[in-house]
mmCIF file with all atom_site columns, C-alpha atoms in Angstrom:
data_model
loop_
_atom_site.group_PDB
_atom_site.id
_atom_site.type_symbol
_atom_site.label_atom_id
_atom_site.label_alt_id
_atom_site.label_comp_id
_atom_site.label_asym_id
_atom_site.label_entity_id
_atom_site.label_seq_id
_atom_site.pdbx_PDB_ins_code
_atom_site.Cartn_x
_atom_site.Cartn_y
_atom_site.Cartn_z
_atom_site.occupancy
_atom_site.B_iso_or_equiv
_atom_site.pdbx_formal_charge
_atom_site.auth_seq_id
_atom_site.auth_comp_id
_atom_site.auth_asym_id
_atom_site.auth_atom_id
_atom_site.pdbx_PDB_model_num
ATOM 1   C CA . MET A 1 1   ? 63.453  179.274 -12.349 1.00 71.00 ? 1   MET A CA 1
ATOM 2   C CA . ALA A 1 2   ? 63.263  179.653 -15.467 1.00 82.00 ? 2   ALA A CA 1
ATOM 3   C CA . LEU A 1 3   ? 60.893  176.195 -15.904 1.00 81.00 ? 3   LEU A CA 1
ATOM 4   C CA . LYS A 1 4   ? 58.450  178.711 -13.438 1.00 85.00 ? 4   LYS A CA 1
ATOM 5   C CA . ARG A 1 5   ? 58.166  181.696 -15.914 1.00 88.00 ? 5   ARG A CA 1
ATOM 6   C CA . GLU A 1 6   ? 57.616  178.967 -18.680 1.00 87.00 ? 6   GLU A CA 1
ATOM 7   C CA . GLU A 1 7   ? 54.978  177.124 -16.756 1.00 86.00 ? 7   GLU A CA 1
ATOM 8   C CA . ALA A 1 8   ? 52.847  180.570 -15.505 1.00 89.00 ? 8   ALA A CA 1
ATOM 9   C CA . LYS A 1 9   ? 53.534  181.400 -19.287 1.00 89.00 ? 9   LYS A CA 1
ATOM 10  C CA . LEU A 1 10  ? 51.764  177.591 -20.634 1.00 86.00 ? 10  LEU A CA 1
ATOM 11  C CA . VAL A 1 11  ? 48.541  178.930 -17.691 1.00 89.00 ? 11  VAL A CA 1
ATOM 12  C CA . ARG A 1 12  ? 48.103  182.449 -18.916 1.00 89.00 ? 12  ARG A CA 1
ATOM 13  C CA . SER A 1 13  ? 48.199  180.392 -22.595 1.00 89.00 ? 13  SER A CA 1
ATOM 14  C CA . ILE A 1 14  ? 45.906  178.061 -21.355 1.00 88.00 ? 14  ILE A CA 1
ATOM 15  C CA . LYS A 1 15  ? 43.279  180.289 -20.292 1.00 89.00 ? 15  LYS A CA 1
ATOM 16  C CA . LEU A 1 16  ? 43.842  182.639 -23.141 1.00 89.00 ? 16  LEU A CA 1
ATOM 17  C CA . GLU A 1 17  ? 42.560  179.460 -25.542 1.00 85.00 ? 17  GLU A CA 1
ATOM 18  C CA . ALA A 1 18  ? 39.559  178.477 -23.694 1.00 86.00 ? 18  ALA A CA 1
ATOM 19  C CA . GLY A 1 19  ? 38.675  182.249 -22.960 1.00 88.00 ? 19  GLY A CA 1
ATOM 20  C CA . LYS A 1 20  ? 38.512  182.332 -27.268 1.00 88.00 ? 20  LYS A CA 1
ATOM 21  C CA . GLY A 1 21  ? 36.471  178.577 -27.007 1.00 87.00 ? 21  GLY A CA 1
ATOM 22  C CA . ASN A 1 22  ? 39.826  176.675 -28.747 1.00 86.00 ? 22  ASN A CA 1
ATOM 23  C CA . ASN A 1 23  ? 39.315  173.693 -25.858 1.00 85.00 ? 23  ASN A CA 1
ATOM 24  C CA . ALA A 1 24  ? 41.343  171.168 -28.977 1.00 88.00 ? 24  ALA A CA 1
ATOM 25  C CA . GLY A 1 25  ? 44.943  174.337 -28.046 1.00 87.00 ? 25  GLY A CA 1
ATOM 26  C CA . ALA A 1 26  ? 44.000  174.386 -24.347 1.00 86.00 ? 26  ALA A CA 1
ATOM 27  C CA . ARG A 1 27  ? 44.163  170.666 -24.471 1.00 88.00 ? 27  ARG A CA 1
ATOM 28  C CA . GLU A 1 28  ? 47.220  170.050 -26.092 1.00 89.00 ? 28  GLU A CA 1
ATOM 29  C CA . LEU A 1 29  ? 48.635  173.853 -23.764 1.00 87.00 ? 29  LEU A CA 1
ATOM 30  C CA . ALA A 1 30  ? 47.344  171.736 -20.462 1.00 89.00 ? 30  ALA A CA 1
ATOM 31  C CA . LYS A 1 31  ? 49.162  168.283 -21.315 1.00 90.00 ? 31  LYS A CA 1
ATOM 32  C CA . SER A 1 32  ? 52.495  170.806 -21.871 1.00 88.00 ? 32  SER A CA 1
ATOM 33  C CA . LEU A 1 33  ? 51.985  172.137 -18.664 1.00 88.00 ? 33  LEU A CA 1
ATOM 34  C CA . VAL A 1 34  ? 51.493  168.173 -17.188 1.00 92.00 ? 34  VAL A CA 1
ATOM 35  C CA . ARG A 1 35  ? 54.684  167.498 -18.917 1.00 91.00 ? 35  ARG A CA 1
ATOM 36  C CA . MET A 1 36  ? 56.548  170.245 -17.642 1.00 89.00 ? 36  MET A CA 1
ATOM 37  C CA . ARG A 1 37  ? 55.581  170.304 -14.191 1.00 89.00 ? 37  ARG A CA 1
ATOM 38  C CA . GLN A 1 38  ? 56.930  166.279 -14.355 1.00 91.00 ? 38  GLN A CA 1
ATOM 39  C CA . GLN A 1 39  ? 60.071  167.604 -15.252 1.00 90.00 ? 39  GLN A CA 1
ATOM 40  C CA . GLN A 1 40  ? 60.244  169.440 -12.591 1.00 90.00 ? 40  GLN A CA 1
ATOM 41  C CA . THR A 1 41  ? 59.730  166.817 -9.832  1.00 91.00 ? 41  THR A CA 1
ATOM 42  C CA . ARG A 1 42  ? 62.520  164.933 -12.083 1.00 92.00 ? 42  ARG A CA 1
ATOM 43  C CA . LEU A 1 43  ? 64.714  167.457 -11.868 1.00 90.00 ? 43  LEU A CA 1
ATOM 44  C CA . GLN A 1 44  ? 63.974  167.774 -7.895  1.00 91.00 ? 44  GLN A CA 1
ATOM 45  C CA . SER A 1 45  ? 64.538  164.183 -7.506  1.00 92.00 ? 45  SER A CA 1
ATOM 46  C CA . SER A 1 46  ? 67.776  164.456 -9.476  1.00 92.00 ? 46  SER A CA 1
ATOM 47  C CA . LYS A 1 47  ? 68.755  167.272 -7.286  1.00 93.00 ? 47  LYS A CA 1
ATOM 48  C CA . ALA A 1 48  ? 68.878  165.273 -4.367  1.00 93.00 ? 48  ALA A CA 1
ATOM 49  C CA . GLN A 1 49  ? 69.815  162.327 -5.565  1.00 93.00 ? 49  GLN A CA 1
ATOM 50  C CA . LEU A 1 50  ? 73.649  164.191 -6.635  1.00 93.00 ? 50  LEU A CA 1
ATOM 51  C CA . SER A 1 51  ? 72.920  166.159 -3.387  1.00 93.00 ? 51  SER A CA 1
ATOM 52  C CA . GLY A 1 52  ? 72.802  162.079 -1.803  1.00 91.00 ? 52  GLY A CA 1
ATOM 53  C CA . VAL A 1 53  ? 75.537  161.611 -3.977  1.00 92.00 ? 53  VAL A CA 1
ATOM 54  C CA . SER A 1 54  ? 78.020  164.259 -2.746  1.00 93.00 ? 54  SER A CA 1
ATOM 55  C CA . ASN A 1 55  ? 77.454  163.503 1.008   1.00 92.00 ? 55  ASN A CA 1
ATOM 56  C CA . ASN A 1 56  ? 78.224  159.644 0.370   1.00 92.00 ? 56  ASN A CA 1
ATOM 57  C CA . ILE A 1 57  ? 81.652  161.312 -1.408  1.00 93.00 ? 57  ILE A CA 1
ATOM 58  C CA . ARG A 1 58  ? 82.200  163.479 1.824   1.00 93.00 ? 58  ARG A CA 1
ATOM 59  C CA . THR A 1 59  ? 81.779  160.372 3.802   1.00 92.00 ? 59  THR A CA 1
ATOM 60  C CA . ALA A 1 60  ? 83.944  158.674 1.659   1.00 91.00 ? 60  ALA A CA 1
ATOM 61  C CA . GLN A 1 61  ? 86.765  160.851 1.889   1.00 93.00 ? 61  GLN A CA 1
ATOM 62  C CA . ALA A 1 62  ? 86.790  161.280 5.802   1.00 93.00 ? 62  ALA A CA 1
ATOM 63  C CA . SER A 1 63  ? 86.761  157.444 5.619   1.00 92.00 ? 63  SER A CA 1
ATOM 64  C CA . SER A 1 64  ? 90.073  157.682 3.785   1.00 92.00 ? 64  SER A CA 1
ATOM 65  C CA . THR A 1 65  ? 91.438  160.079 5.752   1.00 93.00 ? 65  THR A CA 1
ATOM 66  C CA . VAL A 1 66  ? 90.609  158.111 9.515   1.00 92.00 ? 66  VAL A CA 1
ATOM 67  C CA . ALA A 1 67  ? 92.238  155.331 7.815   1.00 91.00 ? 67  ALA A CA 1
ATOM 68  C CA . ALA A 1 68  ? 94.927  157.206 6.727   1.00 92.00 ? 68  ALA A CA 1
ATOM 69  C CA . SER A 1 69  ? 95.060  158.388 10.514  1.00 92.00 ? 69  SER A CA 1
ATOM 70  C CA . MET A 1 70  ? 94.556  155.061 11.232  1.00 92.00 ? 70  MET A CA 1
ATOM 71  C CA . LYS A 1 71  ? 97.436  153.610 9.187   1.00 91.00 ? 71  LYS A CA 1
ATOM 72  C CA . THR A 1 72  ? 100.253 156.109 10.845  1.00 92.00 ? 72  THR A CA 1
ATOM 73  C CA . ALA A 1 73  ? 98.729  155.783 14.370  1.00 91.00 ? 73  ALA A CA 1
ATOM 74  C CA . GLY A 1 74  ? 99.866  152.071 13.865  1.00 89.00 ? 74  GLY A CA 1
ATOM 75  C CA . THR A 1 75  ? 103.012 152.864 12.553  1.00 89.00 ? 75  THR A CA 1
ATOM 76  C CA . ALA A 1 76  ? 103.898 155.111 15.134  1.00 88.00 ? 76  ALA A CA 1
ATOM 77  C CA . MET A 1 77  ? 102.645 152.489 17.518  1.00 86.00 ? 77  MET A CA 1
ATOM 78  C CA . GLN A 1 78  ? 104.553 149.654 16.695  1.00 84.00 ? 78  GLN A CA 1
ATOM 79  C CA . ALA A 1 79  ? 107.823 151.952 16.636  1.00 82.00 ? 79  ALA A CA 1
ATOM 80  C CA . MET A 1 80  ? 106.828 152.757 19.911  1.00 80.00 ? 80  MET A CA 1
ATOM 81  C CA . GLY A 1 81  ? 106.462 149.433 20.871  1.00 75.00 ? 81  GLY A CA 1
ATOM 82  C CA . GLN A 1 82  ? 109.677 148.104 19.199  1.00 74.00 ? 82  GLN A CA 1
ATOM 83  C CA . THR A 1 83  ? 111.334 151.177 21.066  1.00 76.00 ? 83  THR A CA 1
ATOM 84  C CA . LEU A 1 84  ? 109.817 150.941 24.646  1.00 76.00 ? 84  LEU A CA 1
ATOM 85  C CA . ASN A 1 85  ? 110.631 146.998 25.168  1.00 76.00 ? 85  ASN A CA 1
ATOM 86  C CA . PRO A 1 86  ? 108.491 146.391 28.641  1.00 76.00 ? 86  PRO A CA 1
ATOM 87  C CA . GLN A 1 87  ? 110.675 143.037 30.023  1.00 82.00 ? 87  GLN A CA 1
ATOM 88  C CA . LYS A 1 88  ? 113.504 146.202 29.750  1.00 83.00 ? 88  LYS A CA 1
ATOM 89  C CA . MET A 1 89  ? 111.708 148.689 31.625  1.00 81.00 ? 89  MET A CA 1
ATOM 90  C CA . GLN A 1 90  ? 110.985 146.624 34.016  1.00 87.00 ? 90  GLN A CA 1
ATOM 91  C CA . GLN A 1 91  ? 114.326 145.493 34.785  1.00 89.00 ? 91  GLN A CA 1
ATOM 92  C CA . ASP A 1 92  ? 114.986 149.205 34.586  1.00 89.00 ? 92  ASP A CA 1
ATOM 93  C CA . MET A 1 93  ? 112.554 149.994 37.598  1.00 91.00 ? 93  MET A CA 1
ATOM 94  C CA . GLN A 1 94  ? 113.767 146.702 39.476  1.00 93.00 ? 94  GLN A CA 1
ATOM 95  C CA . ALA A 1 95  ? 117.336 148.088 39.417  1.00 93.00 ? 95  ALA A CA 1
ATOM 96  C CA . PHE A 1 96  ? 116.582 151.734 40.337  1.00 93.00 ? 96  PHE A CA 1
ATOM 97  C CA . ALA A 1 97  ? 114.608 150.502 43.396  1.00 93.00 ? 97  ALA A CA 1
ATOM 98  C CA . ARG A 1 98  ? 117.574 148.437 44.399  1.00 93.00 ? 98  ARG A CA 1
ATOM 99  C CA . GLU A 1 99  ? 119.617 151.714 44.087  1.00 92.00 ? 99  GLU A CA 1
ATOM 100 C CA . ASN A 1 100 ? 118.027 153.915 46.207  1.00 90.00 ? 100 ASN A CA 1
ATOM 101 C CA . GLN A 1 101 ? 117.390 151.557 48.868  1.00 92.00 ? 101 GLN A CA 1
ATOM 102 C CA . ARG A 1 102 ? 120.936 151.494 48.907  1.00 91.00 ? 102 ARG A CA 1
ATOM 103 C CA . MET A 1 103 ? 121.394 155.410 48.761  1.00 90.00 ? 103 MET A CA 1
ATOM 104 C CA . ASP A 1 104 ? 119.073 155.217 52.318  1.00 90.00 ? 104 ASP A CA 1
ATOM 105 C CA . MET A 1 105 ? 121.389 153.082 53.433  1.00 90.00 ? 105 MET A CA 1
ATOM 106 C CA . ALA A 1 106 ? 124.087 155.122 53.063  1.00 87.00 ? 106 ALA A CA 1
ATOM 107 C CA . GLY A 1 107 ? 122.134 157.932 54.295  1.00 85.00 ? 107 GLY A CA 1
ATOM 108 C CA . GLU A 1 108 ? 121.068 156.267 57.615  1.00 87.00 ? 108 GLU A CA 1
ATOM 109 C CA . MET A 1 109 ? 124.607 155.182 57.814  1.00 86.00 ? 109 MET A CA 1
ATOM 110 C CA . MET A 1 110 ? 125.855 159.009 57.390  1.00 84.00 ? 110 MET A CA 1
ATOM 111 C CA . ASP A 1 111 ? 123.212 160.230 60.054  1.00 83.00 ? 111 ASP A CA 1
ATOM 112 C CA . ASP A 1 112 ? 124.180 157.413 62.540  1.00 81.00 ? 112 ASP A CA 1
ATOM 113 C CA . ALA A 1 113 ? 127.672 158.565 61.887  1.00 78.00 ? 113 ALA A CA 1
ATOM 114 C CA . ILE A 1 114 ? 127.493 162.330 62.448  1.00 77.00 ? 114 ILE A CA 1
ATOM 115 C CA . ASP A 1 115 ? 124.940 161.612 65.361  1.00 75.00 ? 115 ASP A CA 1
ATOM 116 C CA . GLY A 1 116 ? 127.734 158.993 67.186  1.00 71.00 ? 116 GLY A CA 1
ATOM 117 C CA . ALA A 1 117 ? 130.453 161.980 66.282  1.00 67.00 ? 117 ALA A CA 1
ATOM 118 C CA . PHE A 1 118 ? 128.208 164.619 68.125  1.00 67.00 ? 118 PHE A CA 1
ATOM 119 C CA . SER A 1 119 ? 127.301 162.631 71.145  1.00 63.00 ? 119 SER A CA 1
ATOM 120 C CA . ASP A 1 120 ? 130.952 162.704 71.827  1.00 61.00 ? 120 ASP A CA 1
ATOM 121 C CA . ASP A 1 121 ? 131.132 165.487 71.959  1.00 63.00 ? 121 ASP A CA 1
ATOM 122 C CA . GLU A 1 122 ? 128.536 166.418 74.539  1.00 68.00 ? 122 GLU A CA 1
ATOM 123 C CA . GLU A 1 123 ? 129.997 162.842 76.637  1.00 71.00 ? 123 GLU A CA 1
ATOM 124 C CA . GLU A 1 124 ? 133.520 165.017 76.507  1.00 73.00 ? 124 GLU A CA 1
ATOM 125 C CA . GLY A 1 125 ? 131.909 168.207 77.271  1.00 72.00 ? 125 GLY A CA 1
ATOM 126 C CA . ASP A 1 126 ? 130.293 166.792 79.911  1.00 74.00 ? 126 ASP A CA 1
ATOM 127 C CA . GLU A 1 127 ? 134.041 164.888 81.506  1.00 77.00 ? 127 GLU A CA 1
ATOM 128 C CA . ILE A 1 128 ? 135.788 168.493 81.604  1.00 78.00 ? 128 ILE A CA 1
ATOM 129 C CA . MET A 1 129 ? 132.709 170.051 83.070  1.00 75.00 ? 129 MET A CA 1
ATOM 130 C CA . ASN A 1 130 ? 133.113 167.008 85.693  1.00 76.00 ? 130 ASN A CA 1
ATOM 131 C CA . GLN A 1 131 ? 136.907 168.038 86.494  1.00 76.00 ? 131 GLN A CA 1
ATOM 132 C CA . VAL A 1 132 ? 136.557 171.541 86.177  1.00 74.00 ? 132 VAL A CA 1
ATOM 133 C CA . LEU A 1 133 ? 133.857 171.098 88.894  1.00 71.00 ? 133 LEU A CA 1
ATOM 134 C CA . ASP A 1 134 ? 136.110 168.659 90.417  1.00 73.00 ? 134 ASP A CA 1
ATOM 135 C CA . GLU A 1 135 ? 138.885 170.821 90.999  1.00 72.00 ? 135 GLU A CA 1
ATOM 136 C CA . ILE A 1 136 ? 136.778 173.809 92.101  1.00 73.00 ? 136 ILE A CA 1
ATOM 137 C CA . GLY A 1 137 ? 135.625 170.679 94.555  1.00 65.00 ? 137 GLY A CA 1
ATOM 138 C CA . ILE A 1 138 ? 132.049 171.551 93.530  1.00 61.00 ? 138 ILE A CA 1
ATOM 139 C CA . ASP A 1 139 ? 130.323 167.852 93.500  1.00 58.00 ? 139 ASP A CA 1
ATOM 140 C CA . VAL A 1 140 ? 127.581 169.039 91.186  1.00 54.00 ? 140 VAL A CA 1
ATOM 141 C CA . SER A 1 141 ? 125.640 165.310 91.320  1.00 57.00 ? 141 SER A CA 1
ATOM 142 C CA . ALA A 1 142 ? 125.173 165.643 95.320  1.00 58.00 ? 142 ALA A CA 1
ATOM 143 C CA . GLN A 1 143 ? 123.938 169.413 94.796  1.00 61.00 ? 143 GLN A CA 1
ATOM 144 C CA . LEU A 1 144 ? 121.481 168.195 91.905  1.00 59.00 ? 144 LEU A CA 1
ATOM 145 C CA . GLY A 1 145 ? 120.326 165.371 94.118  1.00 56.00 ? 145 GLY A CA 1
ATOM 146 C CA . ALA A 1 146 ? 119.491 167.690 97.193  1.00 57.00 ? 146 ALA A CA 1
ATOM 147 C CA . ALA A 1 147 ? 117.946 170.658 94.589  1.00 56.00 ? 147 ALA A CA 1
ATOM 148 C CA . ARG A 1 148 ? 115.556 167.862 92.933  1.00 54.00 ? 148 ARG A CA 1
ATOM 149 C CA . ALA A 1 149 ? 114.329 166.407 96.744  1.00 51.00 ? 149 ALA A CA 1
ATOM 150 C CA . PRO A 1 150 ? 110.590 165.629 96.340  1.00 53.00 ? 150 PRO A CA 1
ATOM 151 C CA . ARG A 1 151 ? 108.615 167.311 98.809  1.00 52.00 ? 151 ARG A CA 1
ATOM 152 C CA . THR A 1 152 ? 106.534 165.467 101.459 1.00 50.00 ? 152 THR A CA 1
ATOM 153 C CA . ARG A 1 153 ? 103.889 168.004 101.253 1.00 49.00 ? 153 ARG A CA 1
ATOM 154 C CA . ALA A 1 154 ? 101.618 170.104 98.607  1.00 48.00 ? 154 ALA A CA 1
ATOM 155 C CA . PRO A 1 155 ? 101.163 174.430 99.585  1.00 49.00 ? 155 PRO A CA 1
ATOM 156 C CA . ALA A 1 156 ? 98.220  175.099 100.408 1.00 49.00 ? 156 ALA A CA 1
ATOM 157 C CA . SER A 1 157 ? 97.951  178.066 98.737  1.00 50.00 ? 157 SER A CA 1
ATOM 158 C CA . ALA A 1 158 ? 98.883  179.889 95.435  1.00 48.00 ? 158 ALA A CA 1
ATOM 159 C CA . ALA A 1 159 ? 100.629 182.206 97.346  1.00 50.00 ? 159 ALA A CA 1
ATOM 160 C CA . ALA A 1 160 ? 102.596 179.082 99.549  1.00 49.00 ? 160 ALA A CA 1
ATOM 161 C CA . ALA A 1 161 ? 103.244 177.364 96.287  1.00 49.00 ? 161 ALA A CA 1
ATOM 162 C CA . GLY A 1 162 ? 105.566 181.267 94.808  1.00 51.00 ? 162 GLY A CA 1
ATOM 163 C CA . ALA A 1 163 ? 107.111 181.531 98.183  1.00 52.00 ? 163 ALA A CA 1
ATOM 164 C CA . THR A 1 164 ? 107.862 177.656 98.072  1.00 56.00 ? 164 THR A CA 1
ATOM 165 C CA . GLU A 1 165 ? 109.699 178.006 93.954  1.00 63.00 ? 165 GLU A CA 1
ATOM 166 C CA . SER A 1 166 ? 111.564 180.785 95.010  1.00 77.00 ? 166 SER A CA 1
ATOM 167 C CA . ALA A 1 167 ? 113.695 179.331 97.773  1.00 80.00 ? 167 ALA A CA 1
ATOM 168 C CA . GLU A 1 168 ? 114.443 176.457 95.203  1.00 81.00 ? 168 GLU A CA 1
ATOM 169 C CA . ASP A 1 169 ? 115.484 179.666 92.378  1.00 82.00 ? 169 ASP A CA 1
ATOM 170 C CA . ALA A 1 170 ? 117.201 181.657 95.097  1.00 84.00 ? 170 ALA A CA 1
ATOM 171 C CA . GLU A 1 171 ? 119.236 178.090 95.904  1.00 83.00 ? 171 GLU A CA 1
ATOM 172 C CA . LEU A 1 172 ? 119.672 177.182 92.438  1.00 81.00 ? 172 LEU A CA 1
ATOM 173 C CA . ARG A 1 173 ? 121.016 180.484 91.937  1.00 83.00 ? 173 ARG A CA 1
ATOM 174 C CA . ARG A 1 174 ? 123.333 180.463 95.048  1.00 84.00 ? 174 ARG A CA 1
ATOM 175 C CA . LEU A 1 175 ? 124.779 177.108 93.497  1.00 82.00 ? 175 LEU A CA 1
ATOM 176 C CA . LEU A 1 176 ? 125.266 179.184 89.965  1.00 80.00 ? 176 LEU A CA 1
ATOM 177 C CA . ALA A 1 177 ? 127.525 181.867 91.419  1.00 82.00 ? 177 ALA A CA 1
ATOM 178 C CA . GLY A 1 178 ? 129.611 179.506 93.651  1.00 78.00 ? 178 GLY A CA 1
ATOM 179 C CA . LEU A 1 179 ? 130.450 177.464 90.089  1.00 77.00 ? 179 LEU A CA 1
ATOM 180 C CA . LYS A 1 180 ? 131.733 181.290 89.225  1.00 66.00 ? 180 LYS A CA 1
#
């Protein structure tokens, strides 16, 4: 800013001297003006160089920070590599798989045992039911066989089918009433 004001003063002085007819004085002032403009150019160049140096310093600082971070990350990764042994991890995974298979087999054996226990109850219930029916004198298998006798002819209409089903229902109801 100050140089711009000085330049404007010199230009006015040059015009004033030239207007008075003092060419030698105006020439000296013109040389001073040229030197001042060169000085402004050099200052701008220096300013640009300083900005470049400042940017280089910031870049170097960022690079240093990245290097320090990389060193820390490398140290952490090395510690993790020592802590987590891949061979040990594989052995642990295989042991887990074996134990998981054993657990599955034990579960299947338990399911089979439970199913066996409940099927015994059903068989016992069927035996008791047959004994009771034998005591009453009803042969269920013979009656069920008669009830399930295959049809030789299909009903001609839907009404006939309903009547046939009703007759079967009535027969089953009669058998149930006899059991009571």
